[in-house]
Amino acid sequence: MIIDLHNHTKLCNHATGEIEQYIQAAIKNKTKFYGISDHAPMDYDEKYRMSFSQMDFYEKMVLECKQKFSDQIDILLGYEIDYLNGHMHECLFKRKVDYLIGSVHFLNDWGFDNPEFIGEYKNRDIDDIWREYFMAEIALAKSGKFDIVGHFDLIKIFNFMPKTDIKILAKEALKAIKKANMVVEINAAGLRKPIKEQYPSREILELVFEMGIPITFGSDAHSPSQVGQNSDICVNLARSIGFSEAVCFKNRDRFNVKFNLL
């Protein structure tokens, strides 16, 4: 895919490889716009993200690579920020970046996508879990702080699926995303997880298309080998639904890239 905006570095403490290896993989995949959006610091779950003291180093590293590889690829700077009330530091939203991804990884203190805590799914009604998740997505959108919503239906990661129609569960959250003028990413990481499906599902993406919400793409790579992995599946899915362009960002401003370039 020419646009790939969701990727990590080893600063998050759960990724491997050097930043230049990721970039070389993106160049090999003929990516034109490659975004690095590592996990932003937070005073919660600190072992899975960079520290506040590393932010300047992270940004300097990305910008140096942007210059070094400028004749081969357009490197973009971003952060993936966890939406978690009481733990989002305002300094994150003042950084000079190209875009911010907002993601829900926690329902209160439950890290629902962490295999360590998978047992909680069996302790609660699955439809209630999904409703709580999409309520968090609504709050994320209403905050007005983000450009992209990350892996919109991440709650499906371990294949615990609701009894209620997913479109019904997701619709109000998508309305909030539409009102906030946000972009939904098609994230390839789900194809590497137990669910074996990109985020979001085809059903949700059909609703995204019907509602006129724009999309973008992300590998969500945590190793160089994951850069561009399953990109053909994601791009072809978008085409089959009817999408003809994807969104990219520079300096928090967005522009469209036609699919005939993808």
PDB file of C-alpha atoms in Angstrom:
ATOM      1  CA  MET A   1       0.000   0.000   0.000  1.00  0.00           C
ATOM      2  CA  ILE A   2       1.256   3.468  -0.870  1.00  0.00           C
ATOM      3  CA  ILE A   3      -0.148   4.911   2.381  1.00  0.00           C
ATOM      4  CA  ASP A   4       0.899   3.146   5.616  1.00  0.00           C
ATOM      5  CA  LEU A   5       0.421   5.384   8.649  1.00  0.00           C
ATOM      6  CA  HIS A   6       0.391   3.053  11.665  1.00  0.00           C
ATOM      7  CA  ASN A   7       3.807   1.640  12.572  1.00  0.00           C
ATOM      8  CA  HIS A   8       5.973   1.325  15.658  1.00  0.00           C
ATOM      9  CA  THR A   9       9.591   1.325  16.834  1.00  0.00           C
ATOM     10  CA  LYS A  10      11.409  -0.565  19.556  1.00  0.00           C
ATOM     11  CA  LEU A  11      10.929   2.430  21.869  1.00  0.00           C
ATOM     12  CA  CYS A  12       7.509   0.996  22.744  1.00  0.00           C
ATOM     13  CA  ASN A  13       9.290  -1.979  24.377  1.00  0.00           C
ATOM     14  CA  HIS A  14       7.227  -4.593  22.538  1.00  0.00           C
ATOM     15  CA  ALA A  15       8.570  -4.110  19.007  1.00  0.00           C
ATOM     16  CA  THR A  16      11.810  -5.344  17.445  1.00  0.00           C
ATOM     17  CA  GLY A  17      14.202  -4.067  14.803  1.00  0.00           C
ATOM     18  CA  GLU A  18      15.779  -0.733  13.965  1.00  0.00           C
ATOM     19  CA  ILE A  19      13.791   2.141  12.492  1.00  0.00           C
ATOM     20  CA  GLU A  20      15.803   2.079   9.258  1.00  0.00           C
ATOM     21  CA  GLN A  21      14.895  -1.588   8.770  1.00  0.00           C
ATOM     22  CA  TYR A  22      11.206  -0.640   8.882  1.00  0.00           C
ATOM     23  CA  ILE A  23      11.777   2.140   6.377  1.00  0.00           C
ATOM     24  CA  GLN A  24      13.768  -0.090   4.032  1.00  0.00           C
ATOM     25  CA  ALA A  25      10.915  -2.604   4.141  1.00  0.00           C
ATOM     26  CA  ALA A  26       8.439   0.160   3.278  1.00  0.00           C
ATOM     27  CA  ILE A  27      10.606   1.282   0.348  1.00  0.00           C
ATOM     28  CA  LYS A  28      10.804  -2.305  -0.887  1.00  0.00           C
ATOM     29  CA  ASN A  29       6.993  -2.462  -0.706  1.00  0.00           C
ATOM     30  CA  LYS A  30       6.772   0.699  -2.843  1.00  0.00           C
ATOM     31  CA  THR A  31       5.151   2.680  -0.041  1.00  0.00           C
ATOM     32  CA  LYS A  32       5.058   6.385  -0.835  1.00  0.00           C
ATOM     33  CA  PHE A  33       3.804   7.761   2.514  1.00  0.00           C
ATOM     34  CA  TYR A  34       5.141   5.881   5.534  1.00  0.00           C
ATOM     35  CA  GLY A  35       3.985   6.989   8.953  1.00  0.00           C
ATOM     36  CA  ILE A  36       5.726   6.168  12.203  1.00  0.00           C
ATOM     37  CA  SER A  37       3.257   6.447  15.069  1.00  0.00           C
ATOM     38  CA  ASP A  38       4.697   4.784  18.128  1.00  0.00           C
ATOM     39  CA  HIS A  39       2.841   4.374  21.415  1.00  0.00           C
ATOM     40  CA  ALA A  40       2.800   7.715  23.219  1.00  0.00           C
ATOM     41  CA  PRO A  41       3.842   7.864  26.869  1.00  0.00           C
ATOM     42  CA  MET A  42       1.224   7.561  29.580  1.00  0.00           C
ATOM     43  CA  ASP A  43       1.283   7.205  33.352  1.00  0.00           C
ATOM     44  CA  TYR A  44      -0.429   3.814  33.042  1.00  0.00           C
ATOM     45  CA  ASP A  45       0.762   0.531  31.548  1.00  0.00           C
ATOM     46  CA  GLU A  46       4.130   2.224  31.210  1.00  0.00           C
ATOM     47  CA  LYS A  47       6.131  -0.856  30.224  1.00  0.00           C
ATOM     48  CA  TYR A  48       4.435  -1.000  26.794  1.00  0.00           C
ATOM     49  CA  ARG A  49       5.326   2.504  25.585  1.00  0.00           C
ATOM     50  CA  MET A  50       8.066   5.098  25.418  1.00  0.00           C
ATOM     51  CA  SER A  51       8.650   7.372  28.399  1.00  0.00           C
ATOM     52  CA  PHE A  52       7.968  11.107  28.388  1.00  0.00           C
ATOM     53  CA  SER A  53      11.730  11.669  28.489  1.00  0.00           C
ATOM     54  CA  GLN A  54      12.133   9.774  25.193  1.00  0.00           C
ATOM     55  CA  MET A  55       9.727  11.888  23.149  1.00  0.00           C
ATOM     56  CA  ASP A  56      12.326  14.366  21.898  1.00  0.00           C
ATOM     57  CA  PHE A  57      14.658  11.515  20.935  1.00  0.00           C
ATOM     58  CA  TYR A  58      11.828   9.711  19.127  1.00  0.00           C
ATOM     59  CA  GLU A  59      10.836  12.761  17.126  1.00  0.00           C
ATOM     60  CA  LYS A  60      14.459  13.610  16.285  1.00  0.00           C
ATOM     61  CA  MET A  61      15.055  10.025  15.118  1.00  0.00           C
ATOM     62  CA  VAL A  62      12.015  10.057  12.831  1.00  0.00           C
ATOM     63  CA  LEU A  63      12.812  13.491  11.394  1.00  0.00           C
ATOM     64  CA  GLU A  64      16.424  12.498  10.722  1.00  0.00           C
ATOM     65  CA  CYS A  65      15.174   9.463   8.808  1.00  0.00           C
ATOM     66  CA  LYS A  66      12.703  11.676   6.964  1.00  0.00           C
ATOM     67  CA  GLN A  67      15.619  13.731   5.668  1.00  0.00           C
ATOM     68  CA  LYS A  68      17.906  10.766   5.014  1.00  0.00           C
ATOM     69  CA  PHE A  69      15.362   8.891   2.898  1.00  0.00           C
ATOM     70  CA  SER A  70      13.611  11.902   1.362  1.00  0.00           C
ATOM     71  CA  ASP A  71      14.531  10.906  -2.195  1.00  0.00           C
ATOM     72  CA  GLN A  72      12.964   7.446  -1.765  1.00  0.00           C
ATOM     73  CA  ILE A  73       9.958   7.791   0.543  1.00  0.00           C
ATOM     74  CA  ASP A  74       7.926  10.391   2.435  1.00  0.00           C
ATOM     75  CA  ILE A  75       8.310   9.721   6.174  1.00  0.00           C
ATOM     76  CA  LEU A  76       5.561  11.094   8.423  1.00  0.00           C
ATOM     77  CA  LEU A  77       5.655  11.618  12.193  1.00  0.00           C
ATOM     78  CA  GLY A  78       2.809  10.663  14.471  1.00  0.00           C
ATOM     79  CA  TYR A  79       1.830   9.116  17.779  1.00  0.00           C
ATOM     80  CA  GLU A  80      -0.659   6.448  18.737  1.00  0.00           C
ATOM     81  CA  ILE A  81      -2.304   7.721  21.914  1.00  0.00           C
ATOM     82  CA  ASP A  82      -4.371   5.554  24.222  1.00  0.00           C
ATOM     83  CA  TYR A  83      -7.752   7.050  24.976  1.00  0.00           C
ATOM     84  CA  LEU A  84      -8.028   6.537  28.734  1.00  0.00           C
ATOM     85  CA  ASN A  85      -9.654   9.130  30.953  1.00  0.00           C
ATOM     86  CA  GLY A  86      -7.318  10.652  33.503  1.00  0.00           C
ATOM     87  CA  HIS A  87      -4.179   9.334  31.821  1.00  0.00           C
ATOM     88  CA  MET A  88      -3.828  11.408  28.634  1.00  0.00           C
ATOM     89  CA  HIS A  89      -1.263  14.146  29.245  1.00  0.00           C
ATOM     90  CA  GLU A  90      -2.066  17.413  27.491  1.00  0.00           C
ATOM     91  CA  CYS A  91       1.553  17.805  26.340  1.00  0.00           C
ATOM     92  CA  LEU A  92       0.927  15.008  23.818  1.00  0.00           C
ATOM     93  CA  PHE A  93      -1.570  17.117  21.925  1.00  0.00           C
ATOM     94  CA  LYS A  94       0.854  20.037  21.575  1.00  0.00           C
ATOM     95  CA  ARG A  95       3.590  18.142  19.759  1.00  0.00           C
ATOM     96  CA  LYS A  96       4.424  19.190  16.208  1.00  0.00           C
ATOM     97  CA  VAL A  97       3.378  16.086  14.307  1.00  0.00           C
ATOM     98  CA  ASP A  98       1.694  15.097  11.063  1.00  0.00           C
ATOM     99  CA  TYR A  99      -1.175  13.220  12.701  1.00  0.00           C
ATOM    100  CA  LEU A 100      -2.413  11.561  15.888  1.00  0.00           C
ATOM    101  CA  ILE A 101      -4.030   8.132  16.084  1.00  0.00           C
ATOM    102  CA  GLY A 102      -6.500   7.650  18.921  1.00  0.00           C
ATOM    103  CA  SER A 103      -6.926   4.060  20.094  1.00  0.00           C
ATOM    104  CA  VAL A 104      -8.894   2.253  22.779  1.00  0.00           C
ATOM    105  CA  HIS A 105      -6.844  -0.503  24.431  1.00  0.00           C
ATOM    106  CA  PHE A 106      -8.392  -0.305  27.886  1.00  0.00           C
ATOM    107  CA  LEU A 107     -11.862  -0.525  29.384  1.00  0.00           C
ATOM    108  CA  ASN A 108     -11.221   1.170  32.711  1.00  0.00           C
ATOM    109  CA  ASP A 109      -8.252  -0.816  34.055  1.00  0.00           C
ATOM    110  CA  TRP A 110      -8.723  -3.873  31.793  1.00  0.00           C
ATOM    111  CA  GLY A 111      -6.225  -4.197  28.954  1.00  0.00           C
ATOM    112  CA  PHE A 112      -8.588  -6.299  26.878  1.00  0.00           C
ATOM    113  CA  ASP A 113      -6.163  -6.936  23.987  1.00  0.00           C
ATOM    114  CA  ASN A 114      -3.418  -8.262  26.261  1.00  0.00           C
ATOM    115  CA  PRO A 115      -3.339 -12.095  26.353  1.00  0.00           C
ATOM    116  CA  GLU A 116      -2.423 -11.878  30.056  1.00  0.00           C
ATOM    117  CA  PHE A 117      -5.958 -10.680  30.823  1.00  0.00           C
ATOM    118  CA  ILE A 118      -7.996 -12.732  28.344  1.00  0.00           C
ATOM    119  CA  GLY A 119      -9.853 -14.484  31.175  1.00  0.00           C
ATOM    120  CA  GLU A 120     -11.974 -11.382  31.817  1.00  0.00           C
ATOM    121  CA  TYR A 121     -13.984 -12.086  28.655  1.00  0.00           C
ATOM    122  CA  LYS A 122     -15.533 -15.083  30.403  1.00  0.00           C
ATOM    123  CA  ASN A 123     -16.489 -13.071  33.484  1.00  0.00           C
ATOM    124  CA  ARG A 124     -18.867 -10.677  31.744  1.00  0.00           C
ATOM    125  CA  ASP A 125     -21.647 -10.635  29.171  1.00  0.00           C
ATOM    126  CA  ILE A 126     -19.976 -10.377  25.772  1.00  0.00           C
ATOM    127  CA  ASP A 127     -22.537  -7.913  24.366  1.00  0.00           C
ATOM    128  CA  ASP A 128     -22.014  -5.652  27.388  1.00  0.00           C
ATOM    129  CA  ILE A 129     -18.255  -5.713  26.731  1.00  0.00           C
ATOM    130  CA  TRP A 130     -18.786  -4.693  23.107  1.00  0.00           C
ATOM    131  CA  ARG A 131     -21.200  -1.914  24.111  1.00  0.00           C
ATOM    132  CA  GLU A 132     -18.725  -0.566  26.658  1.00  0.00           C
ATOM    133  CA  TYR A 133     -15.991  -0.658  24.038  1.00  0.00           C
ATOM    134  CA  PHE A 134     -17.967   1.362  21.515  1.00  0.00           C
ATOM    135  CA  MET A 135     -18.984   3.840  24.241  1.00  0.00           C
ATOM    136  CA  ALA A 136     -15.251   4.429  24.721  1.00  0.00           C
ATOM    137  CA  GLU A 137     -14.899   4.949  20.961  1.00  0.00           C
ATOM    138  CA  ILE A 138     -17.698   7.544  21.111  1.00  0.00           C
ATOM    139  CA  ALA A 139     -15.882   9.376  23.916  1.00  0.00           C
ATOM    140  CA  LEU A 140     -12.632   9.234  21.917  1.00  0.00           C
ATOM    141  CA  ALA A 141     -14.317  10.843  18.915  1.00  0.00           C
ATOM    142  CA  LYS A 142     -16.093  13.482  20.997  1.00  0.00           C
ATOM    143  CA  SER A 143     -12.787  14.542  22.567  1.00  0.00           C
ATOM    144  CA  GLY A 144     -11.838  16.166  19.243  1.00  0.00           C
ATOM    145  CA  LYS A 145      -8.162  15.433  19.837  1.00  0.00           C
ATOM    146  CA  PHE A 146      -7.376  12.878  17.132  1.00  0.00           C
ATOM    147  CA  ASP A 147      -7.121  12.572  13.358  1.00  0.00           C
ATOM    148  CA  ILE A 148      -7.429   8.804  12.945  1.00  0.00           C
ATOM    149  CA  VAL A 149      -9.257   6.153  14.944  1.00  0.00           C
ATOM    150  CA  GLY A 150      -6.994   3.128  15.334  1.00  0.00           C
ATOM    151  CA  HIS A 151      -8.158  -0.469  14.778  1.00  0.00           C
ATOM    152  CA  PHE A 152     -11.815   0.455  15.278  1.00  0.00           C
ATOM    153  CA  ASP A 153     -13.080  -3.008  16.322  1.00  0.00           C
ATOM    154  CA  LEU A 154     -10.003  -4.177  18.267  1.00  0.00           C
ATOM    155  CA  ILE A 155     -12.308  -5.730  20.877  1.00  0.00           C
ATOM    156  CA  LYS A 156     -12.729  -8.725  18.519  1.00  0.00           C
ATOM    157  CA  ILE A 157      -9.006  -9.596  18.725  1.00  0.00           C
ATOM    158  CA  PHE A 158      -9.492 -12.943  20.518  1.00  0.00           C
ATOM    159  CA  ASN A 159     -12.603 -13.857  18.510  1.00  0.00           C
ATOM    160  CA  PHE A 160     -15.110 -13.290  21.320  1.00  0.00           C
ATOM    161  CA  MET A 161     -17.953 -12.089  19.127  1.00  0.00           C
ATOM    162  CA  PRO A 162     -21.233 -10.479  20.204  1.00  0.00           C
ATOM    163  CA  LYS A 163     -24.701 -11.925  19.780  1.00  0.00           C
ATOM    164  CA  THR A 164     -26.060  -8.530  18.693  1.00  0.00           C
ATOM    165  CA  ASP A 165     -25.490  -7.395  15.104  1.00  0.00           C
ATOM    166  CA  ILE A 166     -22.100  -5.658  14.972  1.00  0.00           C
ATOM    167  CA  LYS A 167     -23.454  -2.890  12.738  1.00  0.00           C
ATOM    168  CA  ILE A 168     -26.028  -2.038  15.392  1.00  0.00           C
ATOM    169  CA  LEU A 169     -23.377  -1.975  18.116  1.00  0.00           C
ATOM    170  CA  ALA A 170     -20.952   0.147  16.072  1.00  0.00           C
ATOM    171  CA  LYS A 171     -23.281   2.651  14.423  1.00  0.00           C
ATOM    172  CA  GLU A 172     -23.388   5.339  17.132  1.00  0.00           C
ATOM    173  CA  ALA A 173     -19.602   5.289  17.405  1.00  0.00           C
ATOM    174  CA  LEU A 174     -19.306   5.736  13.646  1.00  0.00           C
ATOM    175  CA  LYS A 175     -21.756   8.640  13.813  1.00  0.00           C
ATOM    176  CA  ALA A 176     -19.499  10.290  16.412  1.00  0.00           C
ATOM    177  CA  ILE A 177     -16.440   9.670  14.217  1.00  0.00           C
ATOM    178  CA  LYS A 178     -18.231  11.193  11.243  1.00  0.00           C
ATOM    179  CA  LYS A 179     -19.240  14.259  13.280  1.00  0.00           C
ATOM    180  CA  ALA A 180     -15.652  14.649  14.521  1.00  0.00           C
ATOM    181  CA  ASN A 181     -14.382  14.548  10.914  1.00  0.00           C
ATOM    182  CA  MET A 182     -12.057  11.657  11.753  1.00  0.00           C
ATOM    183  CA  VAL A 183     -10.611   8.950   9.523  1.00  0.00           C
ATOM    184  CA  VAL A 184     -10.980   5.197  10.050  1.00  0.00           C
ATOM    185  CA  GLU A 185      -7.885   3.128   9.340  1.00  0.00           C
ATOM    186  CA  ILE A 186      -7.921  -0.289   7.734  1.00  0.00           C
ATOM    187  CA  ASN A 187      -5.419  -1.986   9.996  1.00  0.00           C
ATOM    188  CA  ALA A 188      -3.703  -5.180   8.854  1.00  0.00           C
ATOM    189  CA  ALA A 189      -2.658  -6.350  12.329  1.00  0.00           C
ATOM    190  CA  GLY A 190      -5.888  -8.268  12.921  1.00  0.00           C
ATOM    191  CA  LEU A 191      -4.868 -10.697  10.199  1.00  0.00           C
ATOM    192  CA  ARG A 192      -1.944 -11.698  12.444  1.00  0.00           C
ATOM    193  CA  LYS A 193      -4.153 -12.156  15.524  1.00  0.00           C
ATOM    194  CA  PRO A 194      -6.572 -14.919  16.605  1.00  0.00           C
ATOM    195  CA  ILE A 195      -9.476 -13.169  14.825  1.00  0.00           C
ATOM    196  CA  LYS A 196      -7.598 -13.562  11.478  1.00  0.00           C
ATOM    197  CA  GLU A 197      -9.322 -10.492  10.049  1.00  0.00           C
ATOM    198  CA  GLN A 198      -8.324  -6.899   9.410  1.00  0.00           C
ATOM    199  CA  TYR A 199      -9.681  -4.120  11.634  1.00  0.00           C
ATOM    200  CA  PRO A 200     -12.453  -3.204  11.062  1.00  0.00           C
ATOM    201  CA  SER A 201     -14.539  -6.024   9.594  1.00  0.00           C
ATOM    202  CA  ARG A 202     -16.054  -5.884   6.140  1.00  0.00           C
ATOM    203  CA  GLU A 203     -19.495  -5.320   7.717  1.00  0.00           C
ATOM    204  CA  ILE A 204     -18.266  -2.241   9.555  1.00  0.00           C
ATOM    205  CA  LEU A 205     -16.325  -0.974   6.530  1.00  0.00           C
ATOM    206  CA  GLU A 206     -19.500  -1.185   4.450  1.00  0.00           C
ATOM    207  CA  LEU A 207     -21.164   1.056   7.031  1.00  0.00           C
ATOM    208  CA  VAL A 208     -18.131   3.394   6.982  1.00  0.00           C
ATOM    209  CA  PHE A 209     -18.541   3.670   3.209  1.00  0.00           C
ATOM    210  CA  GLU A 210     -22.296   4.255   3.407  1.00  0.00           C
ATOM    211  CA  MET A 211     -21.772   7.030   5.954  1.00  0.00           C
ATOM    212  CA  GLY A 212     -19.098   8.758   3.856  1.00  0.00           C
ATOM    213  CA  ILE A 213     -16.327   8.383   6.444  1.00  0.00           C
ATOM    214  CA  PRO A 214     -12.842   8.466   4.869  1.00  0.00           C
ATOM    215  CA  ILE A 215     -10.295   5.689   5.336  1.00  0.00           C
ATOM    216  CA  THR A 216      -6.562   5.255   5.511  1.00  0.00           C
ATOM    217  CA  PHE A 217      -4.249   2.247   5.874  1.00  0.00           C
ATOM    218  CA  GLY A 218      -1.819   0.935   8.477  1.00  0.00           C
ATOM    219  CA  SER A 219       0.357  -2.151   8.901  1.00  0.00           C
ATOM    220  CA  ASP A 220       0.560  -1.645  12.670  1.00  0.00           C
ATOM    221  CA  ALA A 221       4.010  -3.180  12.298  1.00  0.00           C
ATOM    222  CA  HIS A 222       5.960  -4.148  15.403  1.00  0.00           C
ATOM    223  CA  SER A 223       8.784  -5.703  13.373  1.00  0.00           C
ATOM    224  CA  PRO A 224      10.241  -4.895   9.937  1.00  0.00           C
ATOM    225  CA  SER A 225       8.777  -8.116   8.507  1.00  0.00           C
ATOM    226  CA  GLN A 226       5.254  -6.874   9.318  1.00  0.00           C
ATOM    227  CA  VAL A 227       5.590  -3.693   7.246  1.00  0.00           C
ATOM    228  CA  GLY A 228       3.138  -4.021   4.362  1.00  0.00           C
ATOM    229  CA  GLN A 229       2.166  -7.557   5.398  1.00  0.00           C
ATOM    230  CA  ASN A 230      -1.309  -8.425   4.028  1.00  0.00           C
ATOM    231  CA  SER A 231      -1.568  -4.982   2.434  1.00  0.00           C
ATOM    232  CA  ASP A 232      -3.066  -6.453  -0.740  1.00  0.00           C
ATOM    233  CA  ILE A 233      -5.912  -7.946   1.288  1.00  0.00           C
ATOM    234  CA  CYS A 234      -6.692  -4.577   2.885  1.00  0.00           C
ATOM    235  CA  VAL A 235      -6.484  -2.543  -0.314  1.00  0.00           C
ATOM    236  CA  ASN A 236      -8.491  -5.020  -2.363  1.00  0.00           C
ATOM    237  CA  LEU A 237     -11.151  -5.155   0.346  1.00  0.00           C
ATOM    238  CA  ALA A 238     -11.474  -1.371   0.296  1.00  0.00           C
ATOM    239  CA  ARG A 239     -11.773  -1.393  -3.489  1.00  0.00           C
ATOM    240  CA  SER A 240     -14.428  -4.121  -3.428  1.00  0.00           C
ATOM    241  CA  ILE A 241     -16.571  -2.080  -1.031  1.00  0.00           C
ATOM    242  CA  GLY A 242     -16.378   0.984  -3.257  1.00  0.00           C
ATOM    243  CA  PHE A 243     -13.651   3.185  -1.790  1.00  0.00           C
ATOM    244  CA  SER A 244     -11.645   4.997  -4.450  1.00  0.00           C
ATOM    245  CA  GLU A 245      -9.248   7.076  -2.334  1.00  0.00           C
ATOM    246  CA  ALA A 246      -7.470   7.060   1.009  1.00  0.00           C
ATOM    247  CA  VAL A 247      -6.401   9.876   3.337  1.00  0.00           C
ATOM    248  CA  CYS A 248      -2.894  10.962   4.258  1.00  0.00           C
ATOM    249  CA  PHE A 249      -1.711  13.761   6.580  1.00  0.00           C
ATOM    250  CA  LYS A 250       0.977  16.400   6.813  1.00  0.00           C
ATOM    251  CA  ASN A 251       1.151  18.853   9.710  1.00  0.00           C
ATOM    252  CA  ARG A 252      -2.334  17.708  10.849  1.00  0.00           C
ATOM    253  CA  ASP A 253      -3.750  18.670   7.430  1.00  0.00           C
ATOM    254  CA  ARG A 254      -5.186  15.904   5.308  1.00  0.00           C
ATOM    255  CA  PHE A 255      -5.152  15.160   1.612  1.00  0.00           C
ATOM    256  CA  ASN A 256      -6.509  12.334  -0.515  1.00  0.00           C
ATOM    257  CA  VAL A 257      -4.681   9.778  -2.617  1.00  0.00           C
ATOM    258  CA  LYS A 258      -6.621   8.100  -5.398  1.00  0.00           C
ATOM    259  CA  PHE A 259      -6.740   4.309  -5.442  1.00  0.00           C
ATOM    260  CA  ASN A 260      -5.326   4.186  -8.954  1.00  0.00           C
ATOM    261  CA  LEU A 261      -2.045   5.099  -7.271  1.00  0.00           C
ATOM    262  CA  LEU A 262      -2.313   2.303  -4.731  1.00  0.00           C
TER     263      LEU A 262
END
